[in-house]
GROMACS .gro file of C-alpha atoms in nm:
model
  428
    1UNK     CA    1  -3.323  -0.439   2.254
    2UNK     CA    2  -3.400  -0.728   1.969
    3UNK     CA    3  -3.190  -0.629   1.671
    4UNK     CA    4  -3.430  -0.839   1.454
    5UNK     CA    5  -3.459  -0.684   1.106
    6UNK     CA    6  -3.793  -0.822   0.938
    7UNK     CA    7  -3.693  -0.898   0.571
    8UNK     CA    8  -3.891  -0.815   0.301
    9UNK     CA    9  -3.829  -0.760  -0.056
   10UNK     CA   10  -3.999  -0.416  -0.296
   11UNK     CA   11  -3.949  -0.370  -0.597
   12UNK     CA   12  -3.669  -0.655  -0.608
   13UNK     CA   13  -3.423  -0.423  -0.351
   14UNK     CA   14  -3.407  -0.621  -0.050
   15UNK     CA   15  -3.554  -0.439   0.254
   16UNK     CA   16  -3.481  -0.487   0.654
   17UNK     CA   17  -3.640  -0.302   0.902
   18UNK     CA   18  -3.712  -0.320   1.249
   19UNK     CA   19  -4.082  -0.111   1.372
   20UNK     CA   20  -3.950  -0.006   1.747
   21UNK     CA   21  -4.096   0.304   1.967
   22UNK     CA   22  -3.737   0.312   2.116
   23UNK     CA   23  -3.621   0.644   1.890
   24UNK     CA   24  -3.812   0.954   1.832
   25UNK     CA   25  -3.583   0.966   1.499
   26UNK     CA   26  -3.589   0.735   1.195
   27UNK     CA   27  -3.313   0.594   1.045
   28UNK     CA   28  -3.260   0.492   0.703
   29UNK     CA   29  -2.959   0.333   0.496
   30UNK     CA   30  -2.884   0.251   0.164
   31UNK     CA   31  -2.605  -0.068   0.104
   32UNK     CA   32  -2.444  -0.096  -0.274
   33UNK     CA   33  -2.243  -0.356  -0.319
   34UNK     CA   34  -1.929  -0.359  -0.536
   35UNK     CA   35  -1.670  -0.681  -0.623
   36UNK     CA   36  -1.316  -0.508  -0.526
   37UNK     CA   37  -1.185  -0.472  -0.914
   38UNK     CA   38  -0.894  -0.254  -1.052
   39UNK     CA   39  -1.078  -0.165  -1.280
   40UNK     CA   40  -1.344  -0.005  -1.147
   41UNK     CA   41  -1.238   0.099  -0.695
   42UNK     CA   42  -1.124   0.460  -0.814
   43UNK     CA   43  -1.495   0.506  -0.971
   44UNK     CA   44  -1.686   0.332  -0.684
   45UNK     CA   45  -1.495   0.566  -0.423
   46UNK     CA   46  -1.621   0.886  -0.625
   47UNK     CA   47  -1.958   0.779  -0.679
   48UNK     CA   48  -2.092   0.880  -0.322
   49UNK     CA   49  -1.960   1.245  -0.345
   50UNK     CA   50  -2.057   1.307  -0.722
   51UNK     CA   51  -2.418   1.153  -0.648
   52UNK     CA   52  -2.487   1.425  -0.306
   53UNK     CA   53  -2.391   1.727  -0.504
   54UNK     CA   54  -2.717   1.737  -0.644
   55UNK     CA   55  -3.010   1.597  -0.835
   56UNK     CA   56  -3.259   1.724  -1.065
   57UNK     CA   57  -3.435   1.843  -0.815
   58UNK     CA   58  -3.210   1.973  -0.627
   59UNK     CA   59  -2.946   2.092  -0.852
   60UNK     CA   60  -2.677   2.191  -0.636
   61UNK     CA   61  -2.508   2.096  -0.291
   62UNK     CA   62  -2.652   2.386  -0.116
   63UNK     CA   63  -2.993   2.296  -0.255
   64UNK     CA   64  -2.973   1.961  -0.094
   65UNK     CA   65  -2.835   2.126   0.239
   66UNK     CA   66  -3.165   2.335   0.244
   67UNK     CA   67  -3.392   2.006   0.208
   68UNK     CA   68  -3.208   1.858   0.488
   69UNK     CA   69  -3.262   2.169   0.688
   70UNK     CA   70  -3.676   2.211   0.627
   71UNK     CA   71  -3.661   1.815   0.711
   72UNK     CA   72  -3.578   1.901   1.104
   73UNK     CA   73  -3.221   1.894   1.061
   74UNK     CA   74  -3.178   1.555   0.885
   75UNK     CA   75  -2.846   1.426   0.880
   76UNK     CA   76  -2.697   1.284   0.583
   77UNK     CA   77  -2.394   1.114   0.488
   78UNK     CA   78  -2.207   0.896   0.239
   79UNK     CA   79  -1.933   0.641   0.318
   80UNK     CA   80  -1.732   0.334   0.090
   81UNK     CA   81  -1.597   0.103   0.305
   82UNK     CA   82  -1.406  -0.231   0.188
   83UNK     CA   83  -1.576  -0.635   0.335
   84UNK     CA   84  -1.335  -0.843   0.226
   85UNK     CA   85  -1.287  -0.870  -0.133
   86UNK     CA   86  -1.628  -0.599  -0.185
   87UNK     CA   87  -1.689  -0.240  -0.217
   88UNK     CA   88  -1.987  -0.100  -0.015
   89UNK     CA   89  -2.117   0.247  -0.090
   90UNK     CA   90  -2.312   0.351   0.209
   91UNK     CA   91  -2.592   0.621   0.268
   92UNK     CA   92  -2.691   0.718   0.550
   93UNK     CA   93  -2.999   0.963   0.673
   94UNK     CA   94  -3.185   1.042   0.992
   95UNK     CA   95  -3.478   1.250   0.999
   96UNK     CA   96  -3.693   1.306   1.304
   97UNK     CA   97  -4.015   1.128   1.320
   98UNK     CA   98  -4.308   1.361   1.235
   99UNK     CA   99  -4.529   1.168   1.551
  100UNK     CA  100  -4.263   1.335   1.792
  101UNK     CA  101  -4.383   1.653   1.651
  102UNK     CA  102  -4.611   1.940   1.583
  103UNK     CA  103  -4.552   1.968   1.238
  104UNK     CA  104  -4.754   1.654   1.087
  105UNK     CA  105  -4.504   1.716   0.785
  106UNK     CA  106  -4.439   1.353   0.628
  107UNK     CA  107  -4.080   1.371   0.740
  108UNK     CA  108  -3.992   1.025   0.659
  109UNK     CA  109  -4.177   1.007   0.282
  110UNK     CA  110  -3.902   1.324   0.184
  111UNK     CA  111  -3.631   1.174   0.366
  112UNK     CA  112  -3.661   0.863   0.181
  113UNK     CA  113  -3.803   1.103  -0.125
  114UNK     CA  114  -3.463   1.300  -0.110
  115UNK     CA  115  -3.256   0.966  -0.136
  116UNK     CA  116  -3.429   0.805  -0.416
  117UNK     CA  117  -3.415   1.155  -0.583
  118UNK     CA  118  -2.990   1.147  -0.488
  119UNK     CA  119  -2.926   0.787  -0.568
  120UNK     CA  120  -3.204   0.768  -0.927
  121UNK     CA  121  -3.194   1.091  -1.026
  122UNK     CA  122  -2.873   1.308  -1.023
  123UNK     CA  123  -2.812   1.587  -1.192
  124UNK     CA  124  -2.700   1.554  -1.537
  125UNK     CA  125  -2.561   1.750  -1.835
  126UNK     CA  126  -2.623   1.624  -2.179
  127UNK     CA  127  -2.725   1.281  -2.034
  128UNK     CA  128  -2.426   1.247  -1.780
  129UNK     CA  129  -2.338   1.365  -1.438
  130UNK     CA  130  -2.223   1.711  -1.453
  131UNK     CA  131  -1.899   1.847  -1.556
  132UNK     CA  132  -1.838   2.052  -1.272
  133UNK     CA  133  -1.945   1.867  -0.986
  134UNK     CA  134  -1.688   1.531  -1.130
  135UNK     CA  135  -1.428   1.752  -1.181
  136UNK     CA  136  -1.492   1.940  -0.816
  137UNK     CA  137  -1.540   1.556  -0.642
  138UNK     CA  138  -1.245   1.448  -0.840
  139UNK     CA  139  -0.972   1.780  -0.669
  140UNK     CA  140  -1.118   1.634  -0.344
  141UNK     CA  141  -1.056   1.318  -0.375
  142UNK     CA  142  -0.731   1.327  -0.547
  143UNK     CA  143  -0.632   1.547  -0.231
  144UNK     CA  144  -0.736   1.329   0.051
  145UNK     CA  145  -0.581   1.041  -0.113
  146UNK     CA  146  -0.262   1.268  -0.103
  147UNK     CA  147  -0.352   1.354   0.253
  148UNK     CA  148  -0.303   0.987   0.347
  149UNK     CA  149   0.084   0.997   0.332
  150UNK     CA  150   0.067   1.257   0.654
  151UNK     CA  151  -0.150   1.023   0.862
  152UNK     CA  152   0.103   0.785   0.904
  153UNK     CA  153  -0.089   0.509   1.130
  154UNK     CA  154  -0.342   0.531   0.804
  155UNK     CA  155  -0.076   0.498   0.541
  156UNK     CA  156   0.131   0.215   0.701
  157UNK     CA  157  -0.205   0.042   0.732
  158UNK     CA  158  -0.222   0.044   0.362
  159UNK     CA  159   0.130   0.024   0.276
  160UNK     CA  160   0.134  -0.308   0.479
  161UNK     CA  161  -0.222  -0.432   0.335
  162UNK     CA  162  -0.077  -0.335  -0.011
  163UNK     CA  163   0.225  -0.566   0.062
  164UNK     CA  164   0.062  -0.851   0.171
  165UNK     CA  165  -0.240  -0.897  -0.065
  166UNK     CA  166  -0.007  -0.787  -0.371
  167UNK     CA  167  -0.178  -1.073  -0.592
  168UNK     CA  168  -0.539  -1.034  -0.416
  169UNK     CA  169  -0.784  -0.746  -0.510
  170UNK     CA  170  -0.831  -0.687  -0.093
  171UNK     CA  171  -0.473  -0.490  -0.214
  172UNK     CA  172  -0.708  -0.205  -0.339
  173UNK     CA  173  -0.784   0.088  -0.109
  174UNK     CA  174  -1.158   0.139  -0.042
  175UNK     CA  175  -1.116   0.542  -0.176
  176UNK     CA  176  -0.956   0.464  -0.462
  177UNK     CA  177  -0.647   0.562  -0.667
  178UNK     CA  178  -0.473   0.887  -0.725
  179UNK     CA  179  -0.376   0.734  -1.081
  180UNK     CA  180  -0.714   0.664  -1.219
  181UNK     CA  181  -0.882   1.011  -1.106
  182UNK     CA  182  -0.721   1.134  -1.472
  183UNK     CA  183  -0.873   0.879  -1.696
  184UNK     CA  184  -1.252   0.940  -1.577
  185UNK     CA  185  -1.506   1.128  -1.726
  186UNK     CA  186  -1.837   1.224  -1.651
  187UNK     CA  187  -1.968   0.996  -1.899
  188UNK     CA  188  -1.759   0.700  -1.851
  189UNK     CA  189  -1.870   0.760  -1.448
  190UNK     CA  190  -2.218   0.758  -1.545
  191UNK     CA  191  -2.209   0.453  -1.779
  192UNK     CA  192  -2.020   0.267  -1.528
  193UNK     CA  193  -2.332   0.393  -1.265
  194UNK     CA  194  -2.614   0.258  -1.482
  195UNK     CA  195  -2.440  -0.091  -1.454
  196UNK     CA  196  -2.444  -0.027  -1.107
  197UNK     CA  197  -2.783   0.084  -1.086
  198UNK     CA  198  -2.952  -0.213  -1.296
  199UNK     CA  199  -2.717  -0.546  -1.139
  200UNK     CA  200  -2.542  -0.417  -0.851
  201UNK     CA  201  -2.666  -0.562  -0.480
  202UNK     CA  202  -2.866  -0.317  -0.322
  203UNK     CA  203  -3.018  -0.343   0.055
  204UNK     CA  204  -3.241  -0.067   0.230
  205UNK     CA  205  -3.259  -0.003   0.601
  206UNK     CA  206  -3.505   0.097   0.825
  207UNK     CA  207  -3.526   0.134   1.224
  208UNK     CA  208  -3.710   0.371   1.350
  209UNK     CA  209  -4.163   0.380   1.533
  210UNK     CA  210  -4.278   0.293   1.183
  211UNK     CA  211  -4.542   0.050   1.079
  212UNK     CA  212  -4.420  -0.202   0.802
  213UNK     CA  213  -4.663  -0.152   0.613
  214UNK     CA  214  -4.594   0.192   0.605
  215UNK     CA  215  -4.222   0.154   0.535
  216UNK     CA  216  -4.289  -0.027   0.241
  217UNK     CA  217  -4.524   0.124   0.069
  218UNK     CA  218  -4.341   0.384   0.059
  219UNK     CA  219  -3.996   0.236  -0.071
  220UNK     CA  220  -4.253   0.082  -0.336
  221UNK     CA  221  -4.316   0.453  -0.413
  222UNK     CA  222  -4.028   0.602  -0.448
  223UNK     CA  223  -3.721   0.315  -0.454
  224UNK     CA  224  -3.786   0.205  -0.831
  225UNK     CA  225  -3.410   0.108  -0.980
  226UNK     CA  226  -3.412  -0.055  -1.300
  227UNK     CA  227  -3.302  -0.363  -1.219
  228UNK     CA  228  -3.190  -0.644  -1.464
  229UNK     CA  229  -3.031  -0.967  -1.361
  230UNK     CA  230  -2.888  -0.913  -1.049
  231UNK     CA  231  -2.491  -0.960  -0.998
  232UNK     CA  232  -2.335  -1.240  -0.813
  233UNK     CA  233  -2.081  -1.140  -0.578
  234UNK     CA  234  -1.866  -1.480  -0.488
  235UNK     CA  235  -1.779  -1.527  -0.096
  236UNK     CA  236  -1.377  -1.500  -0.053
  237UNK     CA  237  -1.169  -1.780   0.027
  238UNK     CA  238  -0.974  -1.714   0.364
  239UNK     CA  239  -0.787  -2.052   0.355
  240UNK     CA  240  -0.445  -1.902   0.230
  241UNK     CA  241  -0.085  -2.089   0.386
  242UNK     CA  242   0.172  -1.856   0.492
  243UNK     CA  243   0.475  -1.993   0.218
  244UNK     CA  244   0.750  -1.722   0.365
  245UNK     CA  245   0.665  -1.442   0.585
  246UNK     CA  246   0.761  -1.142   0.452
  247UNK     CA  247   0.934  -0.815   0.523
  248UNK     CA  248   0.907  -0.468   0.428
  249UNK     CA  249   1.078  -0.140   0.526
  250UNK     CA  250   1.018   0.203   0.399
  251UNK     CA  251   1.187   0.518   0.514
  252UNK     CA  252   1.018   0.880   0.573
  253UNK     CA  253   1.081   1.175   0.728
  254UNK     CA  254   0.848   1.052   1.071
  255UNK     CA  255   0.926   1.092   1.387
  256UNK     CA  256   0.809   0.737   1.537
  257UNK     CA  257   0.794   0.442   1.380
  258UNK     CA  258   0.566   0.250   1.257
  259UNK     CA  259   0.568  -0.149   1.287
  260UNK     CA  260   0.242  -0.302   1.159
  261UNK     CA  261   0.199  -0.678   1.083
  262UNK     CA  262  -0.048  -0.847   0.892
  263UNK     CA  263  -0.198  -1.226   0.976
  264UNK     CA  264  -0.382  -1.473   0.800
  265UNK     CA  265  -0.643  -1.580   1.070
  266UNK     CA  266  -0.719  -1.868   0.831
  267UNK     CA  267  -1.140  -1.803   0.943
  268UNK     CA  268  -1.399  -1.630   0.857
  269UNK     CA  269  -1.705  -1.436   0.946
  270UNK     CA  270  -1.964  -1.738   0.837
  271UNK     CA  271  -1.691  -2.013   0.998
  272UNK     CA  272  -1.753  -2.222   1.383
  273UNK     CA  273  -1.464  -2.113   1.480
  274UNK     CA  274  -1.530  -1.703   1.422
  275UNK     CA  275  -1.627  -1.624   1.733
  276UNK     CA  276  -1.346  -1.779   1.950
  277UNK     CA  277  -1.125  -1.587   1.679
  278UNK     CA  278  -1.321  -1.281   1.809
  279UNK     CA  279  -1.249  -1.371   2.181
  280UNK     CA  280  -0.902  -1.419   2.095
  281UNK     CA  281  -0.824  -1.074   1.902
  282UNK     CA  282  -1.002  -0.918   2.208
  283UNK     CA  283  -0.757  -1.127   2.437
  284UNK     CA  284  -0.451  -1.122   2.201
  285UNK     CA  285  -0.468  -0.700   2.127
  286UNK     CA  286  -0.790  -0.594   2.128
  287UNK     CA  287  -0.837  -0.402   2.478
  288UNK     CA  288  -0.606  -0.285   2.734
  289UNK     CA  289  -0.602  -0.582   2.957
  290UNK     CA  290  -0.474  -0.740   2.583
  291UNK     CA  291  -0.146  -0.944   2.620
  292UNK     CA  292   0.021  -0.702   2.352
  293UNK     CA  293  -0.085  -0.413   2.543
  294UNK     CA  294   0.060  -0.529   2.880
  295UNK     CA  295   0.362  -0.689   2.750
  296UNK     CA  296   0.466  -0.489   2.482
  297UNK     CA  297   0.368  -0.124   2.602
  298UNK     CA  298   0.359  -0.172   2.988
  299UNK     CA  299   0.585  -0.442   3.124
  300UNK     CA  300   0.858  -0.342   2.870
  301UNK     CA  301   0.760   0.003   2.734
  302UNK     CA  302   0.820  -0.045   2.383
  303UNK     CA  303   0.541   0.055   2.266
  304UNK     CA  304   0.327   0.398   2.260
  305UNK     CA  305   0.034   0.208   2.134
  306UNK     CA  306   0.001  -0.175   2.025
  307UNK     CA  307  -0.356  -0.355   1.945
  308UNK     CA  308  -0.495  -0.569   1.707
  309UNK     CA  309  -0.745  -0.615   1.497
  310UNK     CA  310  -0.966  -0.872   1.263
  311UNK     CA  311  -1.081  -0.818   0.931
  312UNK     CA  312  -1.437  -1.032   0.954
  313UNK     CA  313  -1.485  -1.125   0.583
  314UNK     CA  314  -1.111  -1.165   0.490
  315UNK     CA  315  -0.953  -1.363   0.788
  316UNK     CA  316  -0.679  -1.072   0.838
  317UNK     CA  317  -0.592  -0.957   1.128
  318UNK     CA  318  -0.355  -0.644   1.164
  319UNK     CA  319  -0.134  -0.617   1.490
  320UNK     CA  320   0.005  -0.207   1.515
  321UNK     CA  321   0.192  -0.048   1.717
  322UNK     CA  322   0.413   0.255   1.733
  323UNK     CA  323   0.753   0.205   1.847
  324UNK     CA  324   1.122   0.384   1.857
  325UNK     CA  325   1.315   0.316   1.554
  326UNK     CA  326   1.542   0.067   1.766
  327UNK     CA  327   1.290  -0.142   1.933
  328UNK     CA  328   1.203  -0.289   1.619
  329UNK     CA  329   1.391  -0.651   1.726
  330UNK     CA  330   1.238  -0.653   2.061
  331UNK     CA  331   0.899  -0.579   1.956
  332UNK     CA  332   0.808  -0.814   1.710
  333UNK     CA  333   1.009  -1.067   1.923
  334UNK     CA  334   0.778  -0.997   2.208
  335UNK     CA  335   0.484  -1.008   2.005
  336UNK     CA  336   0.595  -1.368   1.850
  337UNK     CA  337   0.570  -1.464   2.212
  338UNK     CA  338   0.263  -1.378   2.282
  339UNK     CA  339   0.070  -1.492   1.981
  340UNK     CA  340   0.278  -1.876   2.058
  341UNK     CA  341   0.170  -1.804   2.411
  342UNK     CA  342  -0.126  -1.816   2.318
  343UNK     CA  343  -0.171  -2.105   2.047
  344UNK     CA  344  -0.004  -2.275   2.377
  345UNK     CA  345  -0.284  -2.233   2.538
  346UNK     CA  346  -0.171  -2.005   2.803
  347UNK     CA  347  -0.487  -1.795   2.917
  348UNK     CA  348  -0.558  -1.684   3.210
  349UNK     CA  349  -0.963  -1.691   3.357
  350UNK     CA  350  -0.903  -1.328   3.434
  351UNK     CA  351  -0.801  -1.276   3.059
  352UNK     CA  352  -1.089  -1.492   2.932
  353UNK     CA  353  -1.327  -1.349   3.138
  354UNK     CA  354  -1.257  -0.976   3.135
  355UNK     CA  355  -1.249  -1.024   2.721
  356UNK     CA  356  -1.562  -1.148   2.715
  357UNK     CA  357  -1.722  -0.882   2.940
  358UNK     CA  358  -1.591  -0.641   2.710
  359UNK     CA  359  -1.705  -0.766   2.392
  360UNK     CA  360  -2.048  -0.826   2.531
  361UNK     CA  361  -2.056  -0.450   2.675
  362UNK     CA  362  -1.931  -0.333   2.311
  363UNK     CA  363  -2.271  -0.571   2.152
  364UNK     CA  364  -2.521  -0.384   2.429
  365UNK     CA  365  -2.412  -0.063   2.314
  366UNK     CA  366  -2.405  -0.107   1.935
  367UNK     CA  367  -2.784  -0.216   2.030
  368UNK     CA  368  -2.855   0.131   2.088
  369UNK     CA  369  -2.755   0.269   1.790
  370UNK     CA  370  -2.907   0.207   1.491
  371UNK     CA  371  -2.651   0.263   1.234
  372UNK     CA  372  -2.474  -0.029   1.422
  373UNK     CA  373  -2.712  -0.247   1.431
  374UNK     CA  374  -2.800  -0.217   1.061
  375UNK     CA  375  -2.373  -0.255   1.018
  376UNK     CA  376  -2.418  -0.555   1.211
  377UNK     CA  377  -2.702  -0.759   1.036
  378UNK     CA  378  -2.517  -0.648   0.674
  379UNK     CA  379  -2.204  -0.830   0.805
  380UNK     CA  380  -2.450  -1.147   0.816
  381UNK     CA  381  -2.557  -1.041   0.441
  382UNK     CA  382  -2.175  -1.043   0.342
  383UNK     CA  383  -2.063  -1.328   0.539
  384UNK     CA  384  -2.331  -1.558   0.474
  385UNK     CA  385  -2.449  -1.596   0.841
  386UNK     CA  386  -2.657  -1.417   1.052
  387UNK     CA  387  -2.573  -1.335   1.381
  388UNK     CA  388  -2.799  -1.180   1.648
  389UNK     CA  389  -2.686  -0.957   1.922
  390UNK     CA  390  -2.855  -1.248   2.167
  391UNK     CA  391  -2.733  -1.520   1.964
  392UNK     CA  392  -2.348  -1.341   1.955
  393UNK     CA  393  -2.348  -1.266   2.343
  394UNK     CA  394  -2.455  -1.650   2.405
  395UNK     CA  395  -2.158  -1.772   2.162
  396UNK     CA  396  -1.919  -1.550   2.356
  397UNK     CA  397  -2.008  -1.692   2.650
  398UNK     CA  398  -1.941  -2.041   2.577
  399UNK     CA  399  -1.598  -1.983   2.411
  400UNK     CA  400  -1.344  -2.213   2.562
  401UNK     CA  401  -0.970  -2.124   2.614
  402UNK     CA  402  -0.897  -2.480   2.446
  403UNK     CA  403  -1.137  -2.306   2.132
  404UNK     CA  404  -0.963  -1.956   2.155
  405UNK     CA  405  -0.604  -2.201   2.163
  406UNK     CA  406  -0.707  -2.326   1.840
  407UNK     CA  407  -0.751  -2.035   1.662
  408UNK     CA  408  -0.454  -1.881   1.796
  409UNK     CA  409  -0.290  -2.194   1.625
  410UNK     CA  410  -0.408  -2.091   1.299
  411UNK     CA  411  -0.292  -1.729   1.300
  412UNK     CA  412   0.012  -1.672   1.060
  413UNK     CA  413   0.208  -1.372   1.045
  414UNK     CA  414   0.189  -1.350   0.665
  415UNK     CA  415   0.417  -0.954   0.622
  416UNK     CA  416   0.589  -0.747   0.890
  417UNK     CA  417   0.593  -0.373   0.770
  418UNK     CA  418   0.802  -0.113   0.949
  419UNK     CA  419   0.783   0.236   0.860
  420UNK     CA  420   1.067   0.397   0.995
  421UNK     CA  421   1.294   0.729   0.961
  422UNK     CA  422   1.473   0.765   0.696
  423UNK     CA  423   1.813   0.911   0.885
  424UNK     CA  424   1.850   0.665   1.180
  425UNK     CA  425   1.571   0.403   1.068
  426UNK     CA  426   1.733   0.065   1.079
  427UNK     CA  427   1.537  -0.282   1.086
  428UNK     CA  428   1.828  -0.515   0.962
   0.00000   0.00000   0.00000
């Protein structure tokens, strides 16, 4: 399937779509766009949550369940995820389209009514968002933030990111921080959402047997932010020298531990070399034919999982694995190994080839969904280069092993992290 959005701007929000008769549903998304700040993560992560508990419309949660159910069973759903050194509240809804069915109903006018009514007009009290639903969004958040500690793949994740970007805001967890969740009010949420609202990159999404011309009259109709002078989000430099790798090792109660090591890659999502570094993560950790995967957990069974994987917009790549508390030595040796094995250019055609075939089979099958695709073409918003699902299957193709060698030459392990127990744990 093409995954060629048609660009178009309304009402000064940027708007990609792509008219196809391939879905009976439609699919619309909502980007915002935050710079990564201390200041301001632990609001961005509870914006989402305090904007779906209701508008004025639809004062309450359950209110908003009720639209979704008269609307065929839309789905709907809010995410923050972090790309590279920004913040990205997502929304996401899919309706079914009204041609499919009986019911003329204008499904996708309310779907895209209910999230202009959610995202410009939520429920307020006294001219902010309500008491109760900041201080209800705020319990929840404060306890899956506290939940993190349990998940221990999750929270060595973060520990090591933590670590390693200690003087970069990429430091800065996409939901937040427990500490801040005291300090914010429904009116200093709400100020800090008008801001958001009025300069803040937005970008809509539509895929679904729509004419255009449909699609954006109606996001003329009911998409109307009050925008001022946009802000300017500045791309993140990924050229960082390893000066001294570093070490960390915390101790828990836990069972297995946890070795996770974080790379500078040294390339990014808009740079040549970005696709060879995606044919080399593949190669390097990324499937099960991987070299860490056959060498670390198979040949000498030291691992109960190992992979990596690449951070597109920050050149980081994260290699994890979970290992007994005494294989520490032998792991990370083994893994050293590898990754020189690699800058030496040691690849096999079997290797190359199976990677490829893999990656290409993951592209296909994104191109059937169209949450995916929408992820994709954002990436190219981010990164500053837009890359087709054609265009990144023909670049795969033509990746050398001399071009995956050189990337693999670039690759610095930056911190080693080991989470281990706090009785018999030992990394010295």
């Amino acid at each position: 399937m093409a995954d060629q959005f048609q660009s178009t701007r309304v009402n000064q929000i940027p708007v990609h779509l792509i008219s196809t008769p391939k879905y009976k549903t439609n699919f619309i998304s909502v980007y915002i766009r935050h710079p990564l700040t201390e200041e301001d993560h632990t609001k961005v992560a509870l914006l989402p949550s305090v904007l779906k508990r209701g508008t004025e419309k639809y004062p309450t949660a359950q209110h908003v369940r009720r639209v979704l159910d008269d609307l065929y069973g839309a789905s709907l759903s809010t995410d923050v995820v972090k790309r590279g050194e920004e913040q990205v509240v997502i929304f996401r809804l899919q309706v079914a389209n009204e041609k499919f069915l009986t019911d003329q109903e204008p499904l996708f006018e309310r779907g895209i009514q209910l999230l202009s009514e959610i995202i410009m007009r939520p429920r307020l009290e006294n001219g902010v968002f309500h008491p109760r639903h900041v201080e209800l969004e705020k319990d929840l958040l404060e306890r899956k933030l506290s939940q993190i500690k349990d998940d221990k793949i999750r929270y060595a994740n973060k520990r090591c990111t933590e670590e390693m970007f200690k003087e970069e805001p990429y430091r800065l967890f996409a939901y937040g921080s427990k500490e801040q969740l005291a300090d914010i009010t429904p009116e200093s949420l709400y100020q800090f959402y008008q801001r958001v609202l009025s300069t803040h990159p937005v970008d809509l999404f539509v895929v679904g047997d729509l004419h255009k011309e449909y699609i954006t009259e109606m996001v003329d109709k009911h998409f109307n932010l009050p925008r001022t002078e946009p802000l300017d989000i500045p791309r993140v430099s990924v050229k960082q020298e390893v000066d001294e790798e570093r070490r960390v090792v915390e101790k828990t109660k836990i069972s297995q531990g946890k070795l996770h090591i974080g790379c500078r890659t040294q390339t990014a999502y808009v740079d040549e070399d970005y696709i060879a570094l995606l044919v080399f993560n593949g190669l390097f950790g990324g499937f099960s034919h991987s070299k860490l995967f056959r060498h670390v957990r198979e040949k000498e069974s030291l691992a109960y999982y190992v992979n990596s994987s690449i951070e597109s917009h920050k050149g980081f790549m994260m290699i994890m694995s979970g290992i007994d508390f005494n294989h520490y030595d032998k792991t990370v040796q083994i893994i050293r190994q590898q990754l020189q094995e690699t800058a030496n250019g040691h690849i096999t055609d079997e290797e190359l080839n199976q990677t490829k075939a893999m990656l290409i089979n993951q592209i296909r099958e994104a191109n059937d969904q169209p949450f995916q695709l929408m992820e994709r073409f954002f990436h190219g918003i981010v990164g500053g280069k837009e890359r087709g699902s054609e265009t990144l299957i023909q670049d795969i193709r033509q990746v050398t092993k001399e071009e995956i060698q050189r990337v693999a030459q670039k690759v610095q392990i930056d911190t080693i992290y080991f989470l281990t127990s706090e009785e018999t744990g030992d990394a010295s």
